[in-house]
GROMACS .gro file of C-alpha atoms in nm:
model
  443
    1UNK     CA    1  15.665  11.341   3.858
    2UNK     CA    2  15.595  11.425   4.219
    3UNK     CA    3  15.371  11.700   4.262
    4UNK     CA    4  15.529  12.075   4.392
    5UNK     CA    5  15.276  12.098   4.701
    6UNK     CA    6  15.409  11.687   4.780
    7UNK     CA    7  15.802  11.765   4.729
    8UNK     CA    8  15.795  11.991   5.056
    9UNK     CA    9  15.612  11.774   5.306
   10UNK     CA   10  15.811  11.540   5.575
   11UNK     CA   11  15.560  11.237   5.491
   12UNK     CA   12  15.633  10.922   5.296
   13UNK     CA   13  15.469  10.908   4.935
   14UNK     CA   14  15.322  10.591   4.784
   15UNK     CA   15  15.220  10.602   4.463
   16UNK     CA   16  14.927  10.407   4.334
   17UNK     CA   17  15.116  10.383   3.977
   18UNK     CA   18  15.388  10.175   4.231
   19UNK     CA   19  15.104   9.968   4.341
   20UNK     CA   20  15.039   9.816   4.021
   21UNK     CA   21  14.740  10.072   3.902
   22UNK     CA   22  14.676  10.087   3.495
   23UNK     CA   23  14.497  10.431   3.505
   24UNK     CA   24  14.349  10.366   3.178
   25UNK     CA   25  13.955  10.364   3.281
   26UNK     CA   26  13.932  10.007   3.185
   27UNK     CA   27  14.123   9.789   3.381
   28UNK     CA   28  13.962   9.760   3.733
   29UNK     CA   29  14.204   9.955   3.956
   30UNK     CA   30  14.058   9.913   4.318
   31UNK     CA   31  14.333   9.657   4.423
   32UNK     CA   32  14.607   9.840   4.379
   33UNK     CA   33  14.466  10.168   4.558
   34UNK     CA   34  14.380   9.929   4.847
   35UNK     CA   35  14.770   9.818   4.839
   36UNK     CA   36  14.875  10.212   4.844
   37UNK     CA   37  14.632  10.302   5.102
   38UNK     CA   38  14.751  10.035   5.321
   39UNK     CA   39  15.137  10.058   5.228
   40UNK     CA   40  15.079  10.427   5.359
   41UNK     CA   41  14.881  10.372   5.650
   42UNK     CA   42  15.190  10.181   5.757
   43UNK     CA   43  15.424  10.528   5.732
   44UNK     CA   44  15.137  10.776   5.808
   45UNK     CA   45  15.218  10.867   5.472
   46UNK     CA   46  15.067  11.037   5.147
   47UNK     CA   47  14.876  10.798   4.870
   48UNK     CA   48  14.939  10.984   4.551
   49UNK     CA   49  14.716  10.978   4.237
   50UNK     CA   50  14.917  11.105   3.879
   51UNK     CA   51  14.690  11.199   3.615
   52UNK     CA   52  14.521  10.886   3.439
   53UNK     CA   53  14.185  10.774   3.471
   54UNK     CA   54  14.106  10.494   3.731
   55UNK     CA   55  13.835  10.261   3.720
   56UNK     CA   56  13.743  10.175   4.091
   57UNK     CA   57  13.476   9.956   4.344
   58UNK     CA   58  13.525  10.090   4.685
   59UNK     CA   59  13.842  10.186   4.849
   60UNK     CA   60  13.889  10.210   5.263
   61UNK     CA   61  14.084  10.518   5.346
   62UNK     CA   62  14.322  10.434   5.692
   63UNK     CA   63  14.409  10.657   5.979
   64UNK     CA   64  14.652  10.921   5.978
   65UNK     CA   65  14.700  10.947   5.532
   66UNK     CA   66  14.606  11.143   5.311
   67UNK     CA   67  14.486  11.111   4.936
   68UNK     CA   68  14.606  11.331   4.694
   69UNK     CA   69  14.466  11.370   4.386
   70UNK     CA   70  14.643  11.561   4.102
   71UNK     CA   71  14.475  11.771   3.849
   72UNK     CA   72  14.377  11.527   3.581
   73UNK     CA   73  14.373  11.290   3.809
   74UNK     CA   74  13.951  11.105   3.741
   75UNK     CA   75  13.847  10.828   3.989
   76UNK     CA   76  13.570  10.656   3.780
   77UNK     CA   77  13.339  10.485   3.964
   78UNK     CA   78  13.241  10.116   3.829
   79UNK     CA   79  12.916  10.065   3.691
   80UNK     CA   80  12.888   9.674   3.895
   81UNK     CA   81  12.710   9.689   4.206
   82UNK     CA   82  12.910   9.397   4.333
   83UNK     CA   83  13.248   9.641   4.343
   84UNK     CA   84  13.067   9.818   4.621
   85UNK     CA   85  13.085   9.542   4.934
   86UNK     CA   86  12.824   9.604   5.185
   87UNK     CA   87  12.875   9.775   5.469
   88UNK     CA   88  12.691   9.871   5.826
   89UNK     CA   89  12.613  10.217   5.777
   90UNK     CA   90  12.313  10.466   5.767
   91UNK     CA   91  12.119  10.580   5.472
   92UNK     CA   92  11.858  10.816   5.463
   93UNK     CA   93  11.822  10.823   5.856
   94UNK     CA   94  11.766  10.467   5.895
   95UNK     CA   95  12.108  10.236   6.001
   96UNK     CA   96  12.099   9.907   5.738
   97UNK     CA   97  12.352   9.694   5.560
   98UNK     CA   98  12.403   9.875   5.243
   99UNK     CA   99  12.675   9.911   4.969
  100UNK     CA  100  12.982  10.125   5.051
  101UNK     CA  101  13.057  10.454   4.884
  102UNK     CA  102  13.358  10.484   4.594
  103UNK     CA  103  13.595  10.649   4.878
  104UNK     CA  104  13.529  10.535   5.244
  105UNK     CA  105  13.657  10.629   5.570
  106UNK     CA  106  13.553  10.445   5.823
  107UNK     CA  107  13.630  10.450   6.180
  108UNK     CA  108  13.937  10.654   6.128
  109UNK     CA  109  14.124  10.925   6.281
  110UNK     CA  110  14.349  11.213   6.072
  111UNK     CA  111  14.267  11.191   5.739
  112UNK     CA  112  14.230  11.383   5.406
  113UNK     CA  113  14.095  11.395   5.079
  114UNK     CA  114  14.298  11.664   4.871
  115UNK     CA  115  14.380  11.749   4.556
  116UNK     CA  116  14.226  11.943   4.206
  117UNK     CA  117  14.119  11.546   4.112
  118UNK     CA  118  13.780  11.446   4.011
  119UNK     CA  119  13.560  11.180   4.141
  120UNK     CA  120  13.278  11.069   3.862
  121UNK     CA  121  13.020  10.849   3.996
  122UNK     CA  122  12.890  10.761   3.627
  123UNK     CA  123  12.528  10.805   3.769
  124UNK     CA  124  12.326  10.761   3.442
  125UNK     CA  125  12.367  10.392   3.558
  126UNK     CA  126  12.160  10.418   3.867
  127UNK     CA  127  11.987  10.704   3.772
  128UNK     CA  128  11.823  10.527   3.503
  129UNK     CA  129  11.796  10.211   3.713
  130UNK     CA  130  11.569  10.408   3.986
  131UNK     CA  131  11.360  10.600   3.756
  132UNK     CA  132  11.422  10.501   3.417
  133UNK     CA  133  11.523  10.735   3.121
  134UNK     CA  134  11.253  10.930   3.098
  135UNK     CA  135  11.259  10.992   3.502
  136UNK     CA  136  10.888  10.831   3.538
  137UNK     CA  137  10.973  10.469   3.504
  138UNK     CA  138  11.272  10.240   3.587
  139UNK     CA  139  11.219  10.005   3.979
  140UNK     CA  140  11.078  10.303   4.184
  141UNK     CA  141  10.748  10.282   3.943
  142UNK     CA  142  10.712   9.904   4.060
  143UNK     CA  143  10.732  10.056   4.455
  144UNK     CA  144  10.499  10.320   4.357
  145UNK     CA  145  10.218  10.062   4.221
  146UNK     CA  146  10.228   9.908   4.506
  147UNK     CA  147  10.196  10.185   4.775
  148UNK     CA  148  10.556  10.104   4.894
  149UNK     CA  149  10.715  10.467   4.814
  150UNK     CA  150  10.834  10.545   5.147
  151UNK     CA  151  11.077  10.181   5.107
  152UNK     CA  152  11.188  10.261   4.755
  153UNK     CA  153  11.496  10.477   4.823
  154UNK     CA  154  11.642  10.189   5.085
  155UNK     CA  155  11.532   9.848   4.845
  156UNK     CA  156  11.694  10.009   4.474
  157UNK     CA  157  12.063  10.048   4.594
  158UNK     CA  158  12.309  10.336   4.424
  159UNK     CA  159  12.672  10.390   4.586
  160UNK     CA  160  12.763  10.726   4.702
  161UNK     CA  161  13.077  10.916   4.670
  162UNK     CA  162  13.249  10.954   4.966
  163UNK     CA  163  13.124  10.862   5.262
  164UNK     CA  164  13.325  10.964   5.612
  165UNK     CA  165  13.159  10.768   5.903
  166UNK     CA  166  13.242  10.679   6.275
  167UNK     CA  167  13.537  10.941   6.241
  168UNK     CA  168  13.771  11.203   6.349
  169UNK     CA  169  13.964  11.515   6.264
  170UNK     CA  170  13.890  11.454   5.826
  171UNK     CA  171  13.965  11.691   5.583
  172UNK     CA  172  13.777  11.685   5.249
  173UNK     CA  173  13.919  11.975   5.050
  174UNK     CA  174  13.939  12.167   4.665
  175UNK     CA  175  13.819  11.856   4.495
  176UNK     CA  176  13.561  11.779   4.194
  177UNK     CA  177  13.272  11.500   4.270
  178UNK     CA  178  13.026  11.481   3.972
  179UNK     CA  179  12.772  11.245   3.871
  180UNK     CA  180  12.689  11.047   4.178
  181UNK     CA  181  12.456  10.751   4.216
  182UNK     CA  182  12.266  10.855   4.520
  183UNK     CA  183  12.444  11.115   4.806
  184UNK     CA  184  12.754  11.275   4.703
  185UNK     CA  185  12.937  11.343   5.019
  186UNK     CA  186  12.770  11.221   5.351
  187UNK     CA  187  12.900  11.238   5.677
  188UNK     CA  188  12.746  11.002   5.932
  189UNK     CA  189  12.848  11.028   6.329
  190UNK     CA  190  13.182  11.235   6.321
  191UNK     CA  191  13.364  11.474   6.494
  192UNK     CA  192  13.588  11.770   6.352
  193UNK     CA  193  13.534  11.770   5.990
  194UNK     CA  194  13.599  12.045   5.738
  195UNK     CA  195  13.489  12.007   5.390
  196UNK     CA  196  13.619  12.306   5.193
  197UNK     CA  197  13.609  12.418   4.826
  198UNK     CA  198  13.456  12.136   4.665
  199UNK     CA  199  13.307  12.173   4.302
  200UNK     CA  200  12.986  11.946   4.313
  201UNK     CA  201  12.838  11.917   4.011
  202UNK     CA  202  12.657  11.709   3.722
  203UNK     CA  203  12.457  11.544   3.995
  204UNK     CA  204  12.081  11.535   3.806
  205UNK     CA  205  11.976  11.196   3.951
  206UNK     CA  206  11.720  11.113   4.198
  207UNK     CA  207  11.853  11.210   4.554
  208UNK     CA  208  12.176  11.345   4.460
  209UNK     CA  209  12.227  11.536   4.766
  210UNK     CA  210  12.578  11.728   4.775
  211UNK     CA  211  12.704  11.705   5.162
  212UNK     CA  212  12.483  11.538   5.404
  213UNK     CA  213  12.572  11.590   5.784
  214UNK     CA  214  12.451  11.290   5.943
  215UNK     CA  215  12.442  11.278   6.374
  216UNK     CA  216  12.765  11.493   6.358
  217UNK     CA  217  12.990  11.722   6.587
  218UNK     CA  218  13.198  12.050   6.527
  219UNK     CA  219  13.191  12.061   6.142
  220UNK     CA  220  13.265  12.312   5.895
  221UNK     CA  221  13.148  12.365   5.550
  222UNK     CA  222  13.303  12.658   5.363
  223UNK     CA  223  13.415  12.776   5.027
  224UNK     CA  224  13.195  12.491   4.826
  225UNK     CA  225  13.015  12.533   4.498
  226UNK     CA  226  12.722  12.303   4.468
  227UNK     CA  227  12.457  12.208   4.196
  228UNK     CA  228  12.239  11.892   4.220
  229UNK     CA  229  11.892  11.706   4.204
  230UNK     CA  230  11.780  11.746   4.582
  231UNK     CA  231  11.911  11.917   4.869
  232UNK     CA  232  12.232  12.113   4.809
  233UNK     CA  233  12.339  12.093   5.198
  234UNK     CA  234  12.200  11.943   5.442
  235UNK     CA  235  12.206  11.869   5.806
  236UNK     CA  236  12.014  11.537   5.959
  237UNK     CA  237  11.994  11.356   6.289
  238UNK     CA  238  11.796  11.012   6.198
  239UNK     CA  239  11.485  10.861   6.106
  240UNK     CA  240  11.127  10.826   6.271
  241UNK     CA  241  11.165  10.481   6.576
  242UNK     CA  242  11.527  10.410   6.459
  243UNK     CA  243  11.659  10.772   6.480
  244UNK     CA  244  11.511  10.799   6.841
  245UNK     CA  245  11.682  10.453   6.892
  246UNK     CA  246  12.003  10.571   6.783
  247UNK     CA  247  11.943  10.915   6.939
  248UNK     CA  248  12.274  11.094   6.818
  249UNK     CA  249  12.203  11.472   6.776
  250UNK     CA  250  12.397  11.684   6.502
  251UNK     CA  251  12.491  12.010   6.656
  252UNK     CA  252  12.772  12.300   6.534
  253UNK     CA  253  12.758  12.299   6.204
  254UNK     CA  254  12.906  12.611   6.057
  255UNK     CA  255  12.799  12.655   5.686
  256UNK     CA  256  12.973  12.990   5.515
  257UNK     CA  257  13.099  13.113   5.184
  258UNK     CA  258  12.890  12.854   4.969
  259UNK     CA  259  12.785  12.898   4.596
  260UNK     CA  260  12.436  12.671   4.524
  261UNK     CA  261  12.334  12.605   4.212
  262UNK     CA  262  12.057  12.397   4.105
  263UNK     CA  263  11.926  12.192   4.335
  264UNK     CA  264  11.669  12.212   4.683
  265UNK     CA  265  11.872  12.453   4.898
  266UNK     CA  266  12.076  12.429   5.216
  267UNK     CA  267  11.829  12.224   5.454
  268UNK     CA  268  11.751  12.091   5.759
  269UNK     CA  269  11.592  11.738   5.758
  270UNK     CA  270  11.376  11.560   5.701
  271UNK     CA  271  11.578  11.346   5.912
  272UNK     CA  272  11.556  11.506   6.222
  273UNK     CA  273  11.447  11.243   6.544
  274UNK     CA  274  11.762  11.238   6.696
  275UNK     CA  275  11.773  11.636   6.745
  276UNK     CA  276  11.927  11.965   6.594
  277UNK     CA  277  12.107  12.246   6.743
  278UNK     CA  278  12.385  12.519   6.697
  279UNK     CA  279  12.339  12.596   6.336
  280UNK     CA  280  12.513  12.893   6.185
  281UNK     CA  281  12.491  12.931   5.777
  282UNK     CA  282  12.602  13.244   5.686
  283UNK     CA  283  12.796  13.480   5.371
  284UNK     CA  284  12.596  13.203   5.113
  285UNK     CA  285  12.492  13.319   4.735
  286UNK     CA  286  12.178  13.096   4.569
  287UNK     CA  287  12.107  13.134   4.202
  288UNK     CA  288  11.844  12.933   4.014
  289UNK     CA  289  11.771  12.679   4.320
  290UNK     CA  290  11.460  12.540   4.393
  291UNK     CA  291  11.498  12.624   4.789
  292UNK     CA  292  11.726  12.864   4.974
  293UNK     CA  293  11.711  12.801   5.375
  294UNK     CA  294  11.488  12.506   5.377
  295UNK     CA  295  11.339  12.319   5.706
  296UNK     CA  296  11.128  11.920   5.652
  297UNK     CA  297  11.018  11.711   5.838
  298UNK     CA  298  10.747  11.447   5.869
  299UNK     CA  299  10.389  11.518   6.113
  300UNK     CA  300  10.518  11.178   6.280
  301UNK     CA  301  10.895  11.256   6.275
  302UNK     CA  302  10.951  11.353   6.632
  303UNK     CA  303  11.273  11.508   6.753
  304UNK     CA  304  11.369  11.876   6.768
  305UNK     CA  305  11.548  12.229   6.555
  306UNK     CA  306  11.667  12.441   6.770
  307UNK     CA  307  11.943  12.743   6.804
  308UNK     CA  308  11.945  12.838   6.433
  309UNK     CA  309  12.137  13.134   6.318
  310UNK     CA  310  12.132  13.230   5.932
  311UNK     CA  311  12.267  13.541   5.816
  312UNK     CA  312  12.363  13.721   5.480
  313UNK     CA  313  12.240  13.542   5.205
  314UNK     CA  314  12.183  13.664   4.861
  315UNK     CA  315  11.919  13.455   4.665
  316UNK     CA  316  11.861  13.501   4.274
  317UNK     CA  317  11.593  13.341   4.097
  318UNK     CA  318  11.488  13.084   4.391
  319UNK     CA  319  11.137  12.972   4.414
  320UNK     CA  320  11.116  12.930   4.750
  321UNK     CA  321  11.380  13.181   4.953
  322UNK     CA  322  11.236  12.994   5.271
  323UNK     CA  323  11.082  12.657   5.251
  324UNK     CA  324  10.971  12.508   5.620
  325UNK     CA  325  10.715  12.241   5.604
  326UNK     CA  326  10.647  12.002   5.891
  327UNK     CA  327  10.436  11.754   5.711
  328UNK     CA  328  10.633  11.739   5.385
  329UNK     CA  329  10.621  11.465   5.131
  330UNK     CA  330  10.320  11.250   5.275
  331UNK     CA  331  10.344  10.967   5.016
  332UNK     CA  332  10.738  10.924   5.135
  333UNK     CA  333  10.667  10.907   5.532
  334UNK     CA  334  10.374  10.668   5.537
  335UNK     CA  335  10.452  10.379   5.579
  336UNK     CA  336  10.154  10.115   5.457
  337UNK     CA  337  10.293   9.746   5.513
  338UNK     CA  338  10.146   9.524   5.241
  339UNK     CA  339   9.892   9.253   5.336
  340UNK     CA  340  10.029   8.984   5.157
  341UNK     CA  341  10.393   8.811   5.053
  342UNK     CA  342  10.683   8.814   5.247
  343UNK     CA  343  10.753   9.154   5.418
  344UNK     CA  344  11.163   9.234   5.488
  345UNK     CA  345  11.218   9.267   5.889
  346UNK     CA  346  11.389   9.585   5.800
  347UNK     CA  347  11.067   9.716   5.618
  348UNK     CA  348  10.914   9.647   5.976
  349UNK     CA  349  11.155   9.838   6.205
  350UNK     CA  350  11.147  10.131   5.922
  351UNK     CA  351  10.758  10.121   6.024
  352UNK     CA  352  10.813  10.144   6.312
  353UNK     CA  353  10.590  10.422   6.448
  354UNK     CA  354  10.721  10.713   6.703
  355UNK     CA  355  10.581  10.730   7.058
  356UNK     CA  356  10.261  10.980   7.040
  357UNK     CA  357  10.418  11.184   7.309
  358UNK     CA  358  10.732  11.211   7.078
  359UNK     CA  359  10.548  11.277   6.762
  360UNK     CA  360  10.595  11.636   6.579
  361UNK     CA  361  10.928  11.819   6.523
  362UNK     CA  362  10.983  12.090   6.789
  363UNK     CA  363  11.096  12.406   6.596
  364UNK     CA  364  11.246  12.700   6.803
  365UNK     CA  365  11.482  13.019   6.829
  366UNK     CA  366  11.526  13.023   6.462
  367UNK     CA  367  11.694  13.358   6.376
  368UNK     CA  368  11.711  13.505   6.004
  369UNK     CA  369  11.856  13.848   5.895
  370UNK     CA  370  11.991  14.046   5.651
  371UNK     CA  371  11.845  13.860   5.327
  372UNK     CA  372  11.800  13.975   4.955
  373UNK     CA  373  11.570  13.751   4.711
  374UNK     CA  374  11.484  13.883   4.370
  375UNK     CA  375  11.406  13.732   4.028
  376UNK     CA  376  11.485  13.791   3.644
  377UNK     CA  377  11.169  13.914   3.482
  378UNK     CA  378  11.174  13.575   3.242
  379UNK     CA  379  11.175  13.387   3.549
  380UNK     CA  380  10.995  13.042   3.518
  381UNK     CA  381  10.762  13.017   3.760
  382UNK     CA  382  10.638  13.205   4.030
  383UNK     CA  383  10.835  13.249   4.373
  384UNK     CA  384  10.701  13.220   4.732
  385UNK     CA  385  10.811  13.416   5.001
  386UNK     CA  386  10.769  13.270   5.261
  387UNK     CA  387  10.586  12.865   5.296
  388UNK     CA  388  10.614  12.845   5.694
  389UNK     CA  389  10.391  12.577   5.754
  390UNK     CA  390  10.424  12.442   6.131
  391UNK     CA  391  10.224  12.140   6.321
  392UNK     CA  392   9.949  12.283   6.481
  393UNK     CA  393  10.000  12.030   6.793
  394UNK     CA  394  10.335  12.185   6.821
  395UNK     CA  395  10.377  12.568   6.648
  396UNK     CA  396  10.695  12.652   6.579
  397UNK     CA  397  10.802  12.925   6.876
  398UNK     CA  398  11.025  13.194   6.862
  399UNK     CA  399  11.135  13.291   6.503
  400UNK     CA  400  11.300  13.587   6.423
  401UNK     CA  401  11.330  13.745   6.038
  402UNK     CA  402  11.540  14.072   6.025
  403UNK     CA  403  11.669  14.291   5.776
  404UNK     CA  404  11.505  14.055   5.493
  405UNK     CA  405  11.383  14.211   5.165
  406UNK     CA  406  11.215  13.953   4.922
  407UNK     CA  407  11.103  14.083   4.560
  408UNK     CA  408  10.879  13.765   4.484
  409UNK     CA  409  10.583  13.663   4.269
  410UNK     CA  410  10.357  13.573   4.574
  411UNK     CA  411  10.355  13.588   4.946
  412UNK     CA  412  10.261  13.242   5.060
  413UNK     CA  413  10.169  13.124   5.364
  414UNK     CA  414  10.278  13.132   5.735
  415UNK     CA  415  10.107  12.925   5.972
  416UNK     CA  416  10.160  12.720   6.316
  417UNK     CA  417  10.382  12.979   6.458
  418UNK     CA  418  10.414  13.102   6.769
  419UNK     CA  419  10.585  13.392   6.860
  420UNK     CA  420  10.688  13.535   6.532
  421UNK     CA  421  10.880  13.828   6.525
  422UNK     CA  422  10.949  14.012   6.190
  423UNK     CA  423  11.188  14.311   6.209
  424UNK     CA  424  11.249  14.555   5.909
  425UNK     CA  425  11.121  14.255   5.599
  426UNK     CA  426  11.002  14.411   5.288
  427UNK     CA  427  10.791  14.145   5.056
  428UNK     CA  428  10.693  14.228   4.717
  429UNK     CA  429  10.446  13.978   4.565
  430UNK     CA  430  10.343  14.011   4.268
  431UNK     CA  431  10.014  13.811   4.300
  432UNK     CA  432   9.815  13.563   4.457
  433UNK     CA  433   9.975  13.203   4.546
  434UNK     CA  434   9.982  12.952   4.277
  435UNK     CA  435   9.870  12.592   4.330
  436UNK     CA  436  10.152  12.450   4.129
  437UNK     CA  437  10.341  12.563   4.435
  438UNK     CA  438  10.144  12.387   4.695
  439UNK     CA  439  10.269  12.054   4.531
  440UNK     CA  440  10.637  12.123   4.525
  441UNK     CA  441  10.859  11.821   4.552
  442UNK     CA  442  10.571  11.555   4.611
  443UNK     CA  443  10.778  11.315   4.343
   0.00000   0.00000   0.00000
């Protein structure tokens, strides 16, 4: 049966169930979405999903459709790397051949992802393939014995979710994504997007990042709930030599109306060479996240934050309500090129190092205000107020708290600022900083 919302629209409808798909979460499904997908791009027209389960490797989304997923409708991601073609895209700041995401659009112009559907990502698979079942094991140990940390993430290859790239005027909107293998929903050098009410969730794997914003334009994030294994939401411009070489800022990004969950916070980096500006995140509610607004970046990353507006946020039971560190996670952004074997050309131009007089992250006109953090009194752990930690060679200048009342277990520190203005904050610490919180996310 045709869905109500479907029966009123003017567009063409294609099936996948036409198309020859088994929906059964066995039989490999991927061909027959491709056949909808382009059957539809033909019309401009509407792919439909029914309720079923679908196994699928990567489907290409075309210009001017839209996917529809019913309720009930589950998108199963296949557990064979080899259903996941590689692609020319950008991972983790750095552009490489890598394996496309379950859902792709690529290149494309007018399109949506709708629908109460669910996309699972079966991410025990590469979960358990990057760290191993016990989350100290699996390949990344083999990188980590050998001083190669900082190439780990790019060598042990996990598919994303959905991944929008190269494109225009998208709509991702009121669906479930669960369980991915690496990023959950990344854009990567687009214009106009709105992502809206998604219900990300289940994600407990090594960077399982909800919605990336990669080198993008004009795009809004609103209505989402969000729990994960790293950063919740978060905004990036490129990586170290390469991100200078590509050189594609990410400016006007509107963030508002967001649930977090678990996970490391809304954030900014640590991808930031190619440059940051006209931020607004705003009317957002945090409970039992690691981070709330969140700023990293490497002592060698270069680039610049700038024209950062963050307003009304609520924050229960967060260890760190604000988390800005400009030499975070050493081991990851060092790059020590072994002496012997074969080394990958890629490994090379990831090591490559940024110009000294484009070294540091310039940080300014940061503005927060009207802020509430407090904490159960069986909270684990002990929460920071404030870890502000600039680059001496280059203080951050010209940040603004207002309005901001923390109730926290210890004050932390604030250094490598310039310029610091704080207007009407009220800190309650408990007691004296903890180490344990001086070695936060160093995995």
């Amino acid at each position: 049966m045709i869905d109500q919302t479907l029966a009123k629209t003017a567009q063409e409808v294609v099936s996948v169930m036409d198309c020859g798909a088994a929906a059964d979460g066995k039989t490999l499904d991927t061909k027959a979405f491709q056949k909808a997908i382009d059957t539809a791009a033909e019309v401009h027209g509407i792919i439909l999903v029914p309720k079923g389960i679908y196994l699928l490797g990567s489907i290409f989304l075309a210009s001017h459709t839209a996917l529809h997923l019913e309720k009930g409708a589950v998108l199963l991601g296949s557990e064979a790397i080899g259903d996941y073609p590689f692609i020319d895209t950008r991972i983790a700041g750095f552009e490489m051949p890598w394996p496309a995401a379950l859902i792709n659009i690529l290149g494309c112009e007018d399109v949506t992802i709708e629908g109460e559907g669910t996309l699972d990502g079966r991410g025990e698979k590469w979960w358990n393939e990057y760290w191993g079942e016990d989350g100290h094991g699996g390949r990344r140990a083999g990188y980590d014995a050998k001083n190669l940390r900082w190439v780990a993430d790019y060598e042990i290859q996990r598919p994303r979710l959905v991944l929008v790239q190269d494109s225009n005027d998208v709509e991702l909107t009121s669906f479930t994504a669960r369980r991915s293998g690496f990023w959950t929903v990344q854009l990567t050098y687009c214009q106009n997007v709105r992502v809206a009410n998604l219900d990300i969730r289940d994600n407990a794997g090594p960077s399982t990042d909800g919605i990336d914003v990669d080198s993008c334009e004009h795009i809004l994030i609103e209505d989402c709930e969000v729990a994960c294994n790293d950063d919740d939401i978060v905004i990036k411009s490129g990586r170290d030599a390469d991100g200078l070489r590509v050189n594609r800022p990410c400016r006007d990004v509107e963030i508002r109306g967001c649930q977090i969950r678990s996970g490391a916070g809304i954030t900014i980096g640590s991808e930031v060479s190619g440059g940051i500006e006209d931020i607004r995140i705003h009317d957002c509610v945090f409970r039992e996240t690691d981070c709330g607004f969140r700023i990293k970046s490497s002592r060698l990353r270069g680039g610049y934050i700038r024209g950062v507006d963050v307003a009304y946020l609520t924050m229960h039971n967060v260890l760190f309500p604000f988390s800005w560190l400009l030499d975070w996670h050493p081991a990851y952004n060092r790059f020590i090129l072994p002496e012997e074997g074969e080394v990958p050309d890629y490994w090379r131009r990831l090591a490559a190092p940024v110009p000294e007089n484009q070294q540091f992250t310039a940080i300014e006109h940061v503005e927060v205000s009207h802020v509430k953090a407090d904490y159960d009194e069986d909270y684990e752990g002990s929460s920071r107020a404030f870890d502000l930690q600039g680059a001496e060679p280059k203080p951050m200048k010209h940040i603004v708290f207002r309005d901001v009342k923390l109730d926290t277990g210890e004050f932390g520190t604030i250094s490598a600022v310039e310029d610091l203005h704080l207007d009407h904050v009220q800190v309650s610490a408990a007691h004296g900083n903890t180490a344990e919180n001086d070695t936060y996310d160093q995995r």
